[in-house]
Amino acid sequence: MEKAITLTEQESSLRQLLLDTTDYIGTLEGCKKPELRITGGWVRDKLLGVHSMDIDIGIDTMTGFRFGNLMKQYLEQPETQSKYKTDVLGSLAKIEANPEKSKHLETVTTRILGLDIDLVNLRREVYAEDSRNPTMEFGTPEEDALRRDATVNALFYNLSNSKVEDFTRRGLEDMERKVIKTPLAPLQTFKDDPLRVLRAIRFASRLDYQIDVEDEAAMRDASIKDAFKRKISRERVGVEVRKMLKGPNPRTALSLIDRLGLYNEVFTDPTDPECKIVETGRWQQAYSQLSEVTKSKFTGPKTTSSVQTIAAILLRNSDDVFQAWMLAAFVPWARETPKPPDKPSTKRPLSPASLAAREGIKADNKIAKLVDDAVYHLQHIITIKDAVNNDDSQTTSPLKRKQGAASRESQGQAIRTWGSQWRSSVVYAFLTQVAETETLAEREEVMNGYATWLSDLKSLNLLDVDQLKPIVNGKNLAKALGTKHGPWVKKALDIAMEWQLRNPEETDAAGGIAEVQERRQELGIA
C-alpha cells in the first residue's frame, strides 16, 4: 500500500533546505551524510488532509543539537547566503531529557521558514520493570517506529525520496481501518509505559478511530492497572486528560475510560492510601447528556428546546464547554463527603472530588476550586431550582414576586453566593442529577426542570447578577446610620442588595439605605 504526500510551498522549501544541509554535512571531515525523515503526527495528519505547523525531524546519525548547529554553520557559508536568507533559522532551544514529562531524549526545537521544528535522533528504548522511563540508544528507523505508541503515529516521510515509510508494516492499513494499534505486543507495550493507554484513548477520540480488540483486552488487564499506579506520573495523566477534554470528542474519551474500567486509576487521589473506589455505574448518563447539550450549539432545531436552553445559557464559549467536560469527569464523586479535619478549622474542608482533581490529574488551582465549589453548592442549587419549579407564584409576573425561594432577590442572592463560575456549578448539579436517574422519563424531567429554571432566571434578568455592582456600600451605610463599622455590616449589605434586586431600575442608594434603617433593630444597631 503506497501513499503520497503533497507538500505546500513552505514545506517544499523546508525539505530543500534540510537536504542541502545534509549534503553540506556529508562534505565535512569525520561526518557521515545523515538521512532525514519527518516522523509521527505530521505524516498521519497530512495523509488525513489535516495541515500541521509542527514537524518532527528524525536524524539517523547524530543528535538534534549537533544537526541544528551544523545547519546554522551551513547557513553562515558565503555561498549559502545568496541562496537562503540569514533569518530562515530561528534560535536553537535545547530541551534536555526529562522522563517525568515524557522527554526521554534530548530534543532541539526551533523555527525554520516559519514552521515549528523538533530535531531529534532516531532511537530505540529499553525499559526496566519498575519504570516507564527507558534507557535511550541510537536506533534504526524500524526500531524508532516500533517504539511508538500507535502504528498510525509511526509513519515516516523520507525527505530524500519523498516516500511515506511504514516500518511497522501496518500503519497505513490501520489508517484505512481507522484503528489504534500498538506496533508491538500491547500487553508488554502498556507495561513498559502505561501512559500509552491514555494516549491510545486520546488518539481514538481525536481521530474517531476504534481501539484494536487485542489492545483493549490488554488495557483491562490487572497488571496494566497496577503498572499505571506505580510507573506513571500524575502530571502526565493530567496532560493527557486535558488534551482529551479539549479535543473534538471528549465524550468518546470518557466513554473509553469508563468502558475499560480505568476511572479509579485516573480520577482518584493517589496520595490517599484509603481513597475509596467510587461507583461509576451511571456515570455514562452524565457524559452522554453533556454531549447532547454541547452538540445542540451546532445542530439547532434537531435538539429539544430544553437542551437548547441549557446550552445557550450555561455554555457560552469554549472555556465553559471545557469546564463542563472537566466537571463531568468528577460526577461520580459528587455525593462523597469530606473527611473530618485532624484539627479544628474555620476553613471549608476540601471535597473528595477536588482532591481527586488536584492529586489525580494535577489540576491547577482554578480547576480544583471549580470542582470544589461545584460540589459545595450542589445541594443549594438543586434546592433553589426545585423551589422555583414548584412555586405557585410562577403564574404571576416575575417582577412582582416578593416571597420565597422563587423571588428575584432570593435567586439573585443565591447566584451571587455561588460566585462568578455559577454556570459551571449549575452544570455539575445538572449532570449529577442526570446521573442519579433510573429512567429516560426521569432524565427528561431533570432536563426540563433545569431549562424551566434557567429560562426564569433569564426572564428576571439574573444571568449576570454575579457581576452586579452594589449601589449601597458599607461606608455610606455607616454614615447614614450614624454608627461605626461592625458585625452588622455584612447582614446590612445583604438587606440592601435584596432591595436592589427587588428594584432593578433604581440607581439611587437612598431606597436601600432606608430599607436598612427600617430593620436596624434586627441588626442590633442602637
Short mmCIF file of C-alpha atoms in Angstrom, two decimals, residues 149-510:
data_model
loop_
_atom_site.label_atom_id
_atom_site.label_comp_id
_atom_site.label_asym_id
_atom_site.label_seq_id
_atom_site.Cartn_x
_atom_site.Cartn_y
_atom_site.Cartn_z
CA ASP A 149 2.57 4.29 20.84
CA ALA A 150 0.46 3.50 17.77
CA THR A 151 1.06 2.30 14.24
CA VAL A 152 -0.73 5.33 12.78
CA ASN A 153 1.75 7.55 14.66
CA ALA A 154 4.75 5.54 13.42
CA LEU A 155 4.70 6.55 9.76
CA PHE A 156 7.72 8.38 8.35
CA TYR A 157 8.20 10.68 5.36
CA ASN A 158 11.63 10.22 3.83
CA LEU A 159 12.91 13.60 2.66
CA SER A 160 15.40 12.07 0.22
CA ASN A 161 12.89 10.16 -1.91
CA SER A 162 9.62 11.85 -0.83
CA LYS A 163 8.09 8.50 0.12
CA VAL A 164 5.94 7.50 3.06
CA GLU A 165 7.62 4.67 5.00
CA ASP A 166 5.65 2.19 7.09
CA PHE A 167 8.22 0.25 9.10
CA THR A 168 5.54 -1.34 11.33
CA ARG A 169 4.04 -2.75 8.11
CA ARG A 170 0.53 -1.96 9.24
CA GLY A 171 0.32 1.76 9.89
CA LEU A 172 -1.26 2.58 6.53
CA GLU A 173 -3.59 -0.39 6.83
CA ASP A 174 -4.68 0.70 10.31
CA MET A 175 -5.39 4.18 8.98
CA GLU A 176 -7.62 2.63 6.34
CA ARG A 177 -9.34 0.53 9.01
CA LYS A 178 -9.47 3.51 11.43
CA VAL A 179 -7.87 1.50 14.20
CA ILE A 180 -5.50 2.43 17.03
CA LYS A 181 -2.99 -0.42 17.48
CA THR A 182 0.37 -0.69 19.20
CA PRO A 183 3.28 -1.62 16.90
CA LEU A 184 4.43 -4.36 19.29
CA ALA A 185 2.52 -6.70 21.63
CA PRO A 186 0.09 -4.45 23.54
CA LEU A 187 0.43 -6.03 26.98
CA GLN A 188 4.19 -5.51 27.09
CA THR A 189 3.91 -2.12 25.39
CA PHE A 190 1.50 -0.86 28.06
CA LYS A 191 3.54 -2.41 30.88
CA ASP A 192 6.63 -0.60 29.62
CA ASP A 193 4.81 2.72 29.55
CA PRO A 194 1.23 2.76 30.92
CA LEU A 195 0.85 6.35 29.67
CA ARG A 196 0.35 4.77 26.24
CA VAL A 197 -3.05 3.58 27.46
CA LEU A 198 -4.22 7.17 27.83
CA ARG A 199 -2.54 8.21 24.60
CA ALA A 200 -4.38 5.42 22.76
CA ILE A 201 -7.66 6.66 24.23
CA ARG A 202 -6.83 10.25 23.28
CA PHE A 203 -5.98 9.43 19.68
CA ALA A 204 -9.02 7.17 19.33
CA SER A 205 -11.26 10.02 20.46
CA ARG A 206 -9.44 12.67 18.44
CA LEU A 207 -9.38 10.68 15.18
CA ASP A 208 -12.72 8.92 15.75
CA TYR A 209 -10.95 5.55 15.47
CA GLN A 210 -11.61 2.26 17.24
CA ILE A 211 -9.04 0.73 19.60
CA ASP A 212 -7.85 -2.70 18.45
CA VAL A 213 -9.61 -5.57 20.25
CA GLU A 214 -6.34 -7.09 21.49
CA ASP A 215 -5.19 -3.69 22.75
CA GLU A 216 -8.46 -3.14 24.62
CA ALA A 217 -8.09 -6.51 26.33
CA ALA A 218 -4.57 -5.56 27.44
CA MET A 219 -5.81 -2.22 28.80
CA ARG A 220 -8.24 -4.09 31.07
CA ASP A 221 -5.51 -6.36 32.44
CA ALA A 222 -4.91 -6.03 36.18
CA SER A 223 -1.14 -5.87 35.67
CA ILE A 224 -1.57 -2.79 33.47
CA LYS A 225 -3.69 -1.07 36.11
CA ASP A 226 -1.02 -1.88 38.68
CA ALA A 227 1.72 -0.54 36.41
CA PHE A 228 -0.38 2.59 35.82
CA LYS A 229 -0.33 3.34 39.55
CA ARG A 230 3.36 2.52 40.03
CA LYS A 231 5.04 3.94 36.97
CA ILE A 232 3.11 6.90 35.65
CA SER A 233 3.41 10.48 36.90
CA ARG A 234 0.19 12.29 37.69
CA GLU A 235 1.35 15.37 35.81
CA ARG A 236 1.43 13.28 32.63
CA VAL A 237 -2.02 11.86 33.40
CA GLY A 238 -3.30 15.42 33.68
CA VAL A 239 -1.73 16.46 30.38
CA GLU A 240 -3.43 13.59 28.54
CA VAL A 241 -6.80 14.18 30.24
CA ARG A 242 -6.77 17.89 29.39
CA LYS A 243 -5.94 17.13 25.76
CA MET A 244 -8.81 14.61 25.64
CA LEU A 245 -11.33 17.02 27.11
CA LYS A 246 -10.22 19.87 24.84
CA GLY A 247 -10.31 17.60 21.80
CA PRO A 248 -13.12 17.10 19.29
CA ASN A 249 -14.69 14.06 21.01
CA PRO A 250 -14.42 14.27 24.82
CA ARG A 251 -17.44 12.01 25.20
CA THR A 252 -15.63 9.22 23.37
CA ALA A 253 -12.59 9.65 25.63
CA LEU A 254 -14.64 9.45 28.84
CA SER A 255 -16.65 6.55 27.44
CA LEU A 256 -13.46 4.58 26.75
CA ILE A 257 -12.10 5.28 30.24
CA ASP A 258 -15.44 4.12 31.61
CA ARG A 259 -15.76 1.02 29.43
CA LEU A 260 -12.19 -0.07 30.08
CA GLY A 261 -12.70 0.21 33.84
CA LEU A 262 -9.98 2.85 34.26
CA TYR A 263 -11.91 5.53 36.14
CA ASN A 264 -10.39 4.75 39.52
CA GLU A 265 -6.90 4.66 38.02
CA VAL A 266 -7.30 8.13 36.52
CA PHE A 267 -9.73 10.24 38.57
CA THR A 268 -8.77 9.39 42.15
CA ASP A 269 -6.37 10.72 44.76
CA PRO A 270 -3.24 8.52 44.70
CA THR A 271 -1.81 10.26 47.78
CA ASP A 272 -4.61 8.84 49.94
CA PRO A 273 -3.96 5.19 50.86
CA GLU A 274 -7.58 4.94 51.96
CA CYS A 275 -9.01 6.56 48.86
CA LYS A 276 -12.23 4.75 48.14
CA ILE A 277 -13.27 3.17 44.86
CA VAL A 278 -16.15 5.27 43.56
CA GLU A 279 -19.16 3.82 41.77
CA THR A 280 -19.38 4.67 38.08
CA GLY A 281 -22.41 2.60 37.07
CA ARG A 282 -24.45 5.61 35.96
CA TRP A 283 -21.64 7.97 35.04
CA GLN A 284 -22.36 7.28 31.37
CA GLN A 285 -25.69 9.10 31.69
CA ALA A 286 -23.89 12.30 32.72
CA TYR A 287 -21.28 12.49 29.96
CA SER A 288 -23.77 11.33 27.32
CA GLN A 289 -26.18 14.07 28.37
CA LEU A 290 -23.42 16.67 28.28
CA SER A 291 -22.50 15.50 24.78
CA GLU A 292 -26.09 16.09 23.67
CA VAL A 293 -26.11 19.55 25.22
CA THR A 294 -22.78 20.63 23.69
CA LYS A 295 -23.75 19.34 20.26
CA SER A 296 -27.01 21.30 20.37
CA LYS A 297 -24.99 24.50 19.93
CA PHE A 298 -24.30 23.32 16.39
CA THR A 299 -27.34 21.21 15.47
CA GLY A 300 -30.02 23.75 16.40
CA PRO A 301 -33.61 22.63 15.75
CA LYS A 302 -32.63 18.94 15.71
CA THR A 303 -32.48 19.01 19.53
CA THR A 304 -35.21 19.72 22.06
CA SER A 305 -35.90 23.24 23.24
CA SER A 306 -34.82 22.27 26.77
CA VAL A 307 -31.41 21.12 25.55
CA GLN A 308 -31.01 24.32 23.52
CA THR A 309 -31.95 26.48 26.52
CA ILE A 310 -29.41 24.77 28.78
CA ALA A 311 -26.67 25.02 26.14
CA ALA A 312 -27.35 28.68 25.34
CA ILE A 313 -27.31 29.83 28.97
CA LEU A 314 -24.67 27.60 30.56
CA LEU A 315 -22.21 27.02 27.69
CA ARG A 316 -21.45 30.43 26.26
CA ASN A 317 -17.96 29.76 24.91
CA SER A 318 -15.17 27.19 24.60
CA ASP A 319 -13.99 27.79 28.18
CA ASP A 320 -17.46 26.98 29.52
CA VAL A 321 -17.52 23.81 27.42
CA PHE A 322 -14.09 22.66 28.62
CA GLN A 323 -15.01 23.32 32.24
CA ALA A 324 -18.23 21.39 31.77
CA TRP A 325 -16.32 18.35 30.50
CA MET A 326 -13.84 18.64 33.34
CA LEU A 327 -16.69 18.70 35.85
CA ALA A 328 -18.39 15.77 34.11
CA ALA A 329 -15.27 13.72 34.86
CA PHE A 330 -15.86 14.16 38.60
CA VAL A 331 -19.60 13.48 38.75
CA PRO A 332 -19.02 10.05 40.40
CA TRP A 333 -17.54 11.93 43.38
CA ALA A 334 -20.47 14.33 43.76
CA ARG A 335 -22.05 12.84 46.88
CA GLU A 336 -18.84 11.86 48.67
CA THR A 337 -18.40 13.85 51.89
CA PRO A 338 -15.07 15.28 53.11
CA LYS A 339 -13.13 13.53 55.83
CA PRO A 340 -13.30 15.22 59.24
CA PRO A 341 -10.28 17.54 59.68
CA ASP A 342 -7.48 16.42 62.00
CA LYS A 343 -7.63 19.77 63.76
CA PRO A 344 -10.50 22.23 64.28
CA SER A 345 -10.52 24.74 61.43
CA THR A 346 -12.68 27.55 60.14
CA LYS A 347 -11.73 26.69 56.57
CA ARG A 348 -14.10 24.71 54.40
CA PRO A 349 -12.72 21.16 54.06
CA LEU A 350 -11.79 20.20 50.53
CA SER A 351 -14.23 17.84 48.88
CA PRO A 352 -13.01 14.36 47.81
CA ALA A 353 -13.83 15.41 44.24
CA SER A 354 -11.45 18.39 44.34
CA LEU A 355 -8.72 16.26 45.96
CA ALA A 356 -9.12 13.73 43.15
CA ALA A 357 -8.78 16.59 40.66
CA ARG A 358 -5.80 18.15 42.40
CA GLU A 359 -3.87 14.94 43.02
CA GLY A 360 -5.25 12.54 40.43
CA ILE A 361 -4.74 14.69 37.35
CA LYS A 362 -2.73 17.51 38.94
CA ALA A 363 -5.42 20.03 38.06
CA ASP A 364 -4.37 23.65 38.52
CA ASN A 365 -5.84 25.76 41.32
CA LYS A 366 -8.54 27.17 39.05
CA ILE A 367 -9.92 23.74 38.10
CA ALA A 368 -9.54 22.31 41.61
CA LYS A 369 -11.53 25.26 43.01
CA LEU A 370 -14.09 24.95 40.22
CA VAL A 371 -14.70 21.32 41.21
CA ASP A 372 -14.74 22.10 44.93
CA ASP A 373 -17.21 24.98 44.53
CA ALA A 374 -19.46 22.85 42.31
CA VAL A 375 -19.65 20.13 44.97
CA TYR A 376 -20.11 22.63 47.77
CA HIS A 377 -23.01 24.43 46.04
CA LEU A 378 -24.58 21.27 44.62
CA GLN A 379 -27.45 20.82 47.05
CA HIS A 380 -28.20 24.54 47.33
CA ILE A 381 -28.54 24.78 43.54
CA ILE A 382 -30.91 21.81 43.46
CA THR A 383 -32.98 23.31 46.30
CA ILE A 384 -33.32 26.70 44.59
CA LYS A 385 -34.14 25.13 41.23
CA ASP A 386 -36.80 22.86 42.75
CA ALA A 387 -38.31 25.72 44.74
CA VAL A 388 -38.73 27.81 41.60
CA ASN A 389 -40.24 24.97 39.60
CA ASN A 390 -42.67 24.08 42.39
CA ASP A 391 -43.67 27.65 43.25
CA ASP A 392 -47.29 28.63 42.55
CA SER A 393 -46.17 32.23 42.07
CA GLN A 394 -44.91 31.19 38.63
CA THR A 395 -48.36 32.23 37.41
CA THR A 396 -47.70 35.87 38.38
CA SER A 397 -45.39 38.43 36.83
CA PRO A 398 -41.77 37.58 37.81
CA LEU A 399 -41.01 41.11 38.94
CA LYS A 400 -43.95 41.10 41.38
CA ARG A 401 -42.72 38.10 43.38
CA LYS A 402 -41.93 39.12 46.92
CA GLN A 403 -41.58 35.97 48.99
CA GLY A 404 -39.96 32.51 48.98
CA ALA A 405 -37.02 30.90 47.23
CA ALA A 406 -38.52 31.79 43.86
CA SER A 407 -38.30 35.54 44.46
CA ARG A 408 -35.94 37.62 42.39
CA GLU A 409 -33.94 38.68 45.43
CA SER A 410 -33.57 35.11 46.75
CA GLN A 411 -32.38 33.75 43.43
CA GLY A 412 -30.13 36.73 42.81
CA GLN A 413 -28.52 36.42 46.22
CA ALA A 414 -28.06 32.68 45.72
CA ILE A 415 -26.24 33.20 42.42
CA ARG A 416 -24.02 35.85 43.98
CA THR A 417 -23.18 33.33 46.71
CA TRP A 418 -22.23 30.72 44.08
CA GLY A 419 -19.81 33.20 42.53
CA SER A 420 -18.58 34.09 39.07
CA GLN A 421 -18.42 30.44 37.98
CA TRP A 422 -22.04 29.76 38.96
CA ARG A 423 -22.90 28.46 35.50
CA SER A 424 -20.31 25.71 35.84
CA SER A 425 -21.66 24.81 39.28
CA VAL A 426 -25.15 24.53 37.76
CA VAL A 427 -23.76 22.28 35.00
CA TYR A 428 -22.34 20.00 37.70
CA ALA A 429 -25.65 19.89 39.59
CA PHE A 430 -27.50 19.15 36.35
CA LEU A 431 -25.15 16.31 35.37
CA THR A 432 -25.20 14.89 38.89
CA GLN A 433 -28.98 14.73 38.89
CA VAL A 434 -28.98 13.18 35.42
CA ALA A 435 -26.56 10.50 36.66
CA GLU A 436 -28.89 9.72 39.56
CA THR A 437 -31.94 8.99 37.40
CA GLU A 438 -33.14 5.48 36.60
CA THR A 439 -35.30 6.03 33.53
CA LEU A 440 -35.33 8.12 30.38
CA ALA A 441 -38.50 9.82 31.59
CA GLU A 442 -36.74 10.88 34.79
CA ARG A 443 -33.80 12.25 32.82
CA GLU A 444 -36.14 14.28 30.64
CA GLU A 445 -37.84 15.61 33.76
CA VAL A 446 -34.48 16.73 35.15
CA MET A 447 -33.54 18.37 31.86
CA ASN A 448 -36.89 20.17 31.55
CA GLY A 449 -36.65 21.31 35.17
CA TYR A 450 -33.28 22.96 34.63
CA ALA A 451 -34.41 24.52 31.34
CA THR A 452 -37.50 25.99 33.03
CA TRP A 453 -35.47 27.39 35.90
CA LEU A 454 -32.78 28.87 33.65
CA SER A 455 -35.45 30.45 31.46
CA ASP A 456 -36.91 32.00 34.61
CA LEU A 457 -33.50 33.43 35.55
CA LYS A 458 -33.23 34.90 32.08
CA SER A 459 -36.70 36.47 32.26
CA LEU A 460 -35.73 38.00 35.60
CA ASN A 461 -32.53 39.39 34.06
CA LEU A 462 -30.41 37.50 36.61
CA LEU A 463 -27.94 35.71 34.35
CA ASP A 464 -25.23 38.29 35.05
CA VAL A 465 -26.26 39.16 38.60
CA ASP A 466 -22.93 37.85 39.91
CA GLN A 467 -21.35 40.91 38.28
CA LEU A 468 -23.93 43.37 39.63
CA LYS A 469 -22.25 46.29 41.40
CA PRO A 470 -23.93 47.16 44.72
CA ILE A 471 -25.46 50.62 44.93
CA VAL A 472 -25.12 50.69 48.72
CA ASN A 473 -21.73 50.23 50.37
CA GLY A 474 -20.58 49.96 53.98
CA LYS A 475 -19.24 53.49 54.06
CA ASN A 476 -22.45 55.28 53.11
CA LEU A 477 -24.45 52.90 55.34
CA ALA A 478 -22.37 53.68 58.43
CA LYS A 479 -22.63 57.41 57.71
CA ALA A 480 -26.41 57.29 57.19
CA LEU A 481 -26.96 55.19 60.31
CA GLY A 482 -24.60 57.31 62.41
CA THR A 483 -22.61 54.35 63.66
CA LYS A 484 -19.27 52.64 63.21
CA HIS A 485 -18.46 49.58 61.14
CA GLY A 486 -19.14 46.31 62.90
CA PRO A 487 -20.51 42.78 62.55
CA TRP A 488 -23.83 44.26 61.41
CA VAL A 489 -22.39 45.48 58.08
CA LYS A 490 -22.46 42.17 56.21
CA LYS A 491 -26.11 41.50 57.06
CA ALA A 492 -27.00 45.13 56.28
CA LEU A 493 -25.36 44.91 52.86
CA ASP A 494 -27.33 41.73 52.16
CA ILE A 495 -30.56 43.60 53.03
CA ALA A 496 -29.53 46.46 50.73
CA MET A 497 -28.74 44.05 47.90
CA GLU A 498 -32.12 42.32 48.33
CA TRP A 499 -33.74 45.74 47.97
CA GLN A 500 -31.64 46.41 44.87
CA LEU A 501 -32.67 43.07 43.37
CA ARG A 502 -36.35 43.85 44.03
CA ASN A 503 -35.92 47.26 42.43
CA PRO A 504 -33.67 46.65 39.40
CA GLU A 505 -34.45 50.04 37.84
CA GLU A 506 -33.30 52.05 40.88
CA THR A 507 -29.92 53.80 40.73
CA ASP A 508 -30.16 55.88 43.93
CA ALA A 509 -28.85 54.33 47.17
CA ALA A 510 -31.46 56.11 49.28
#
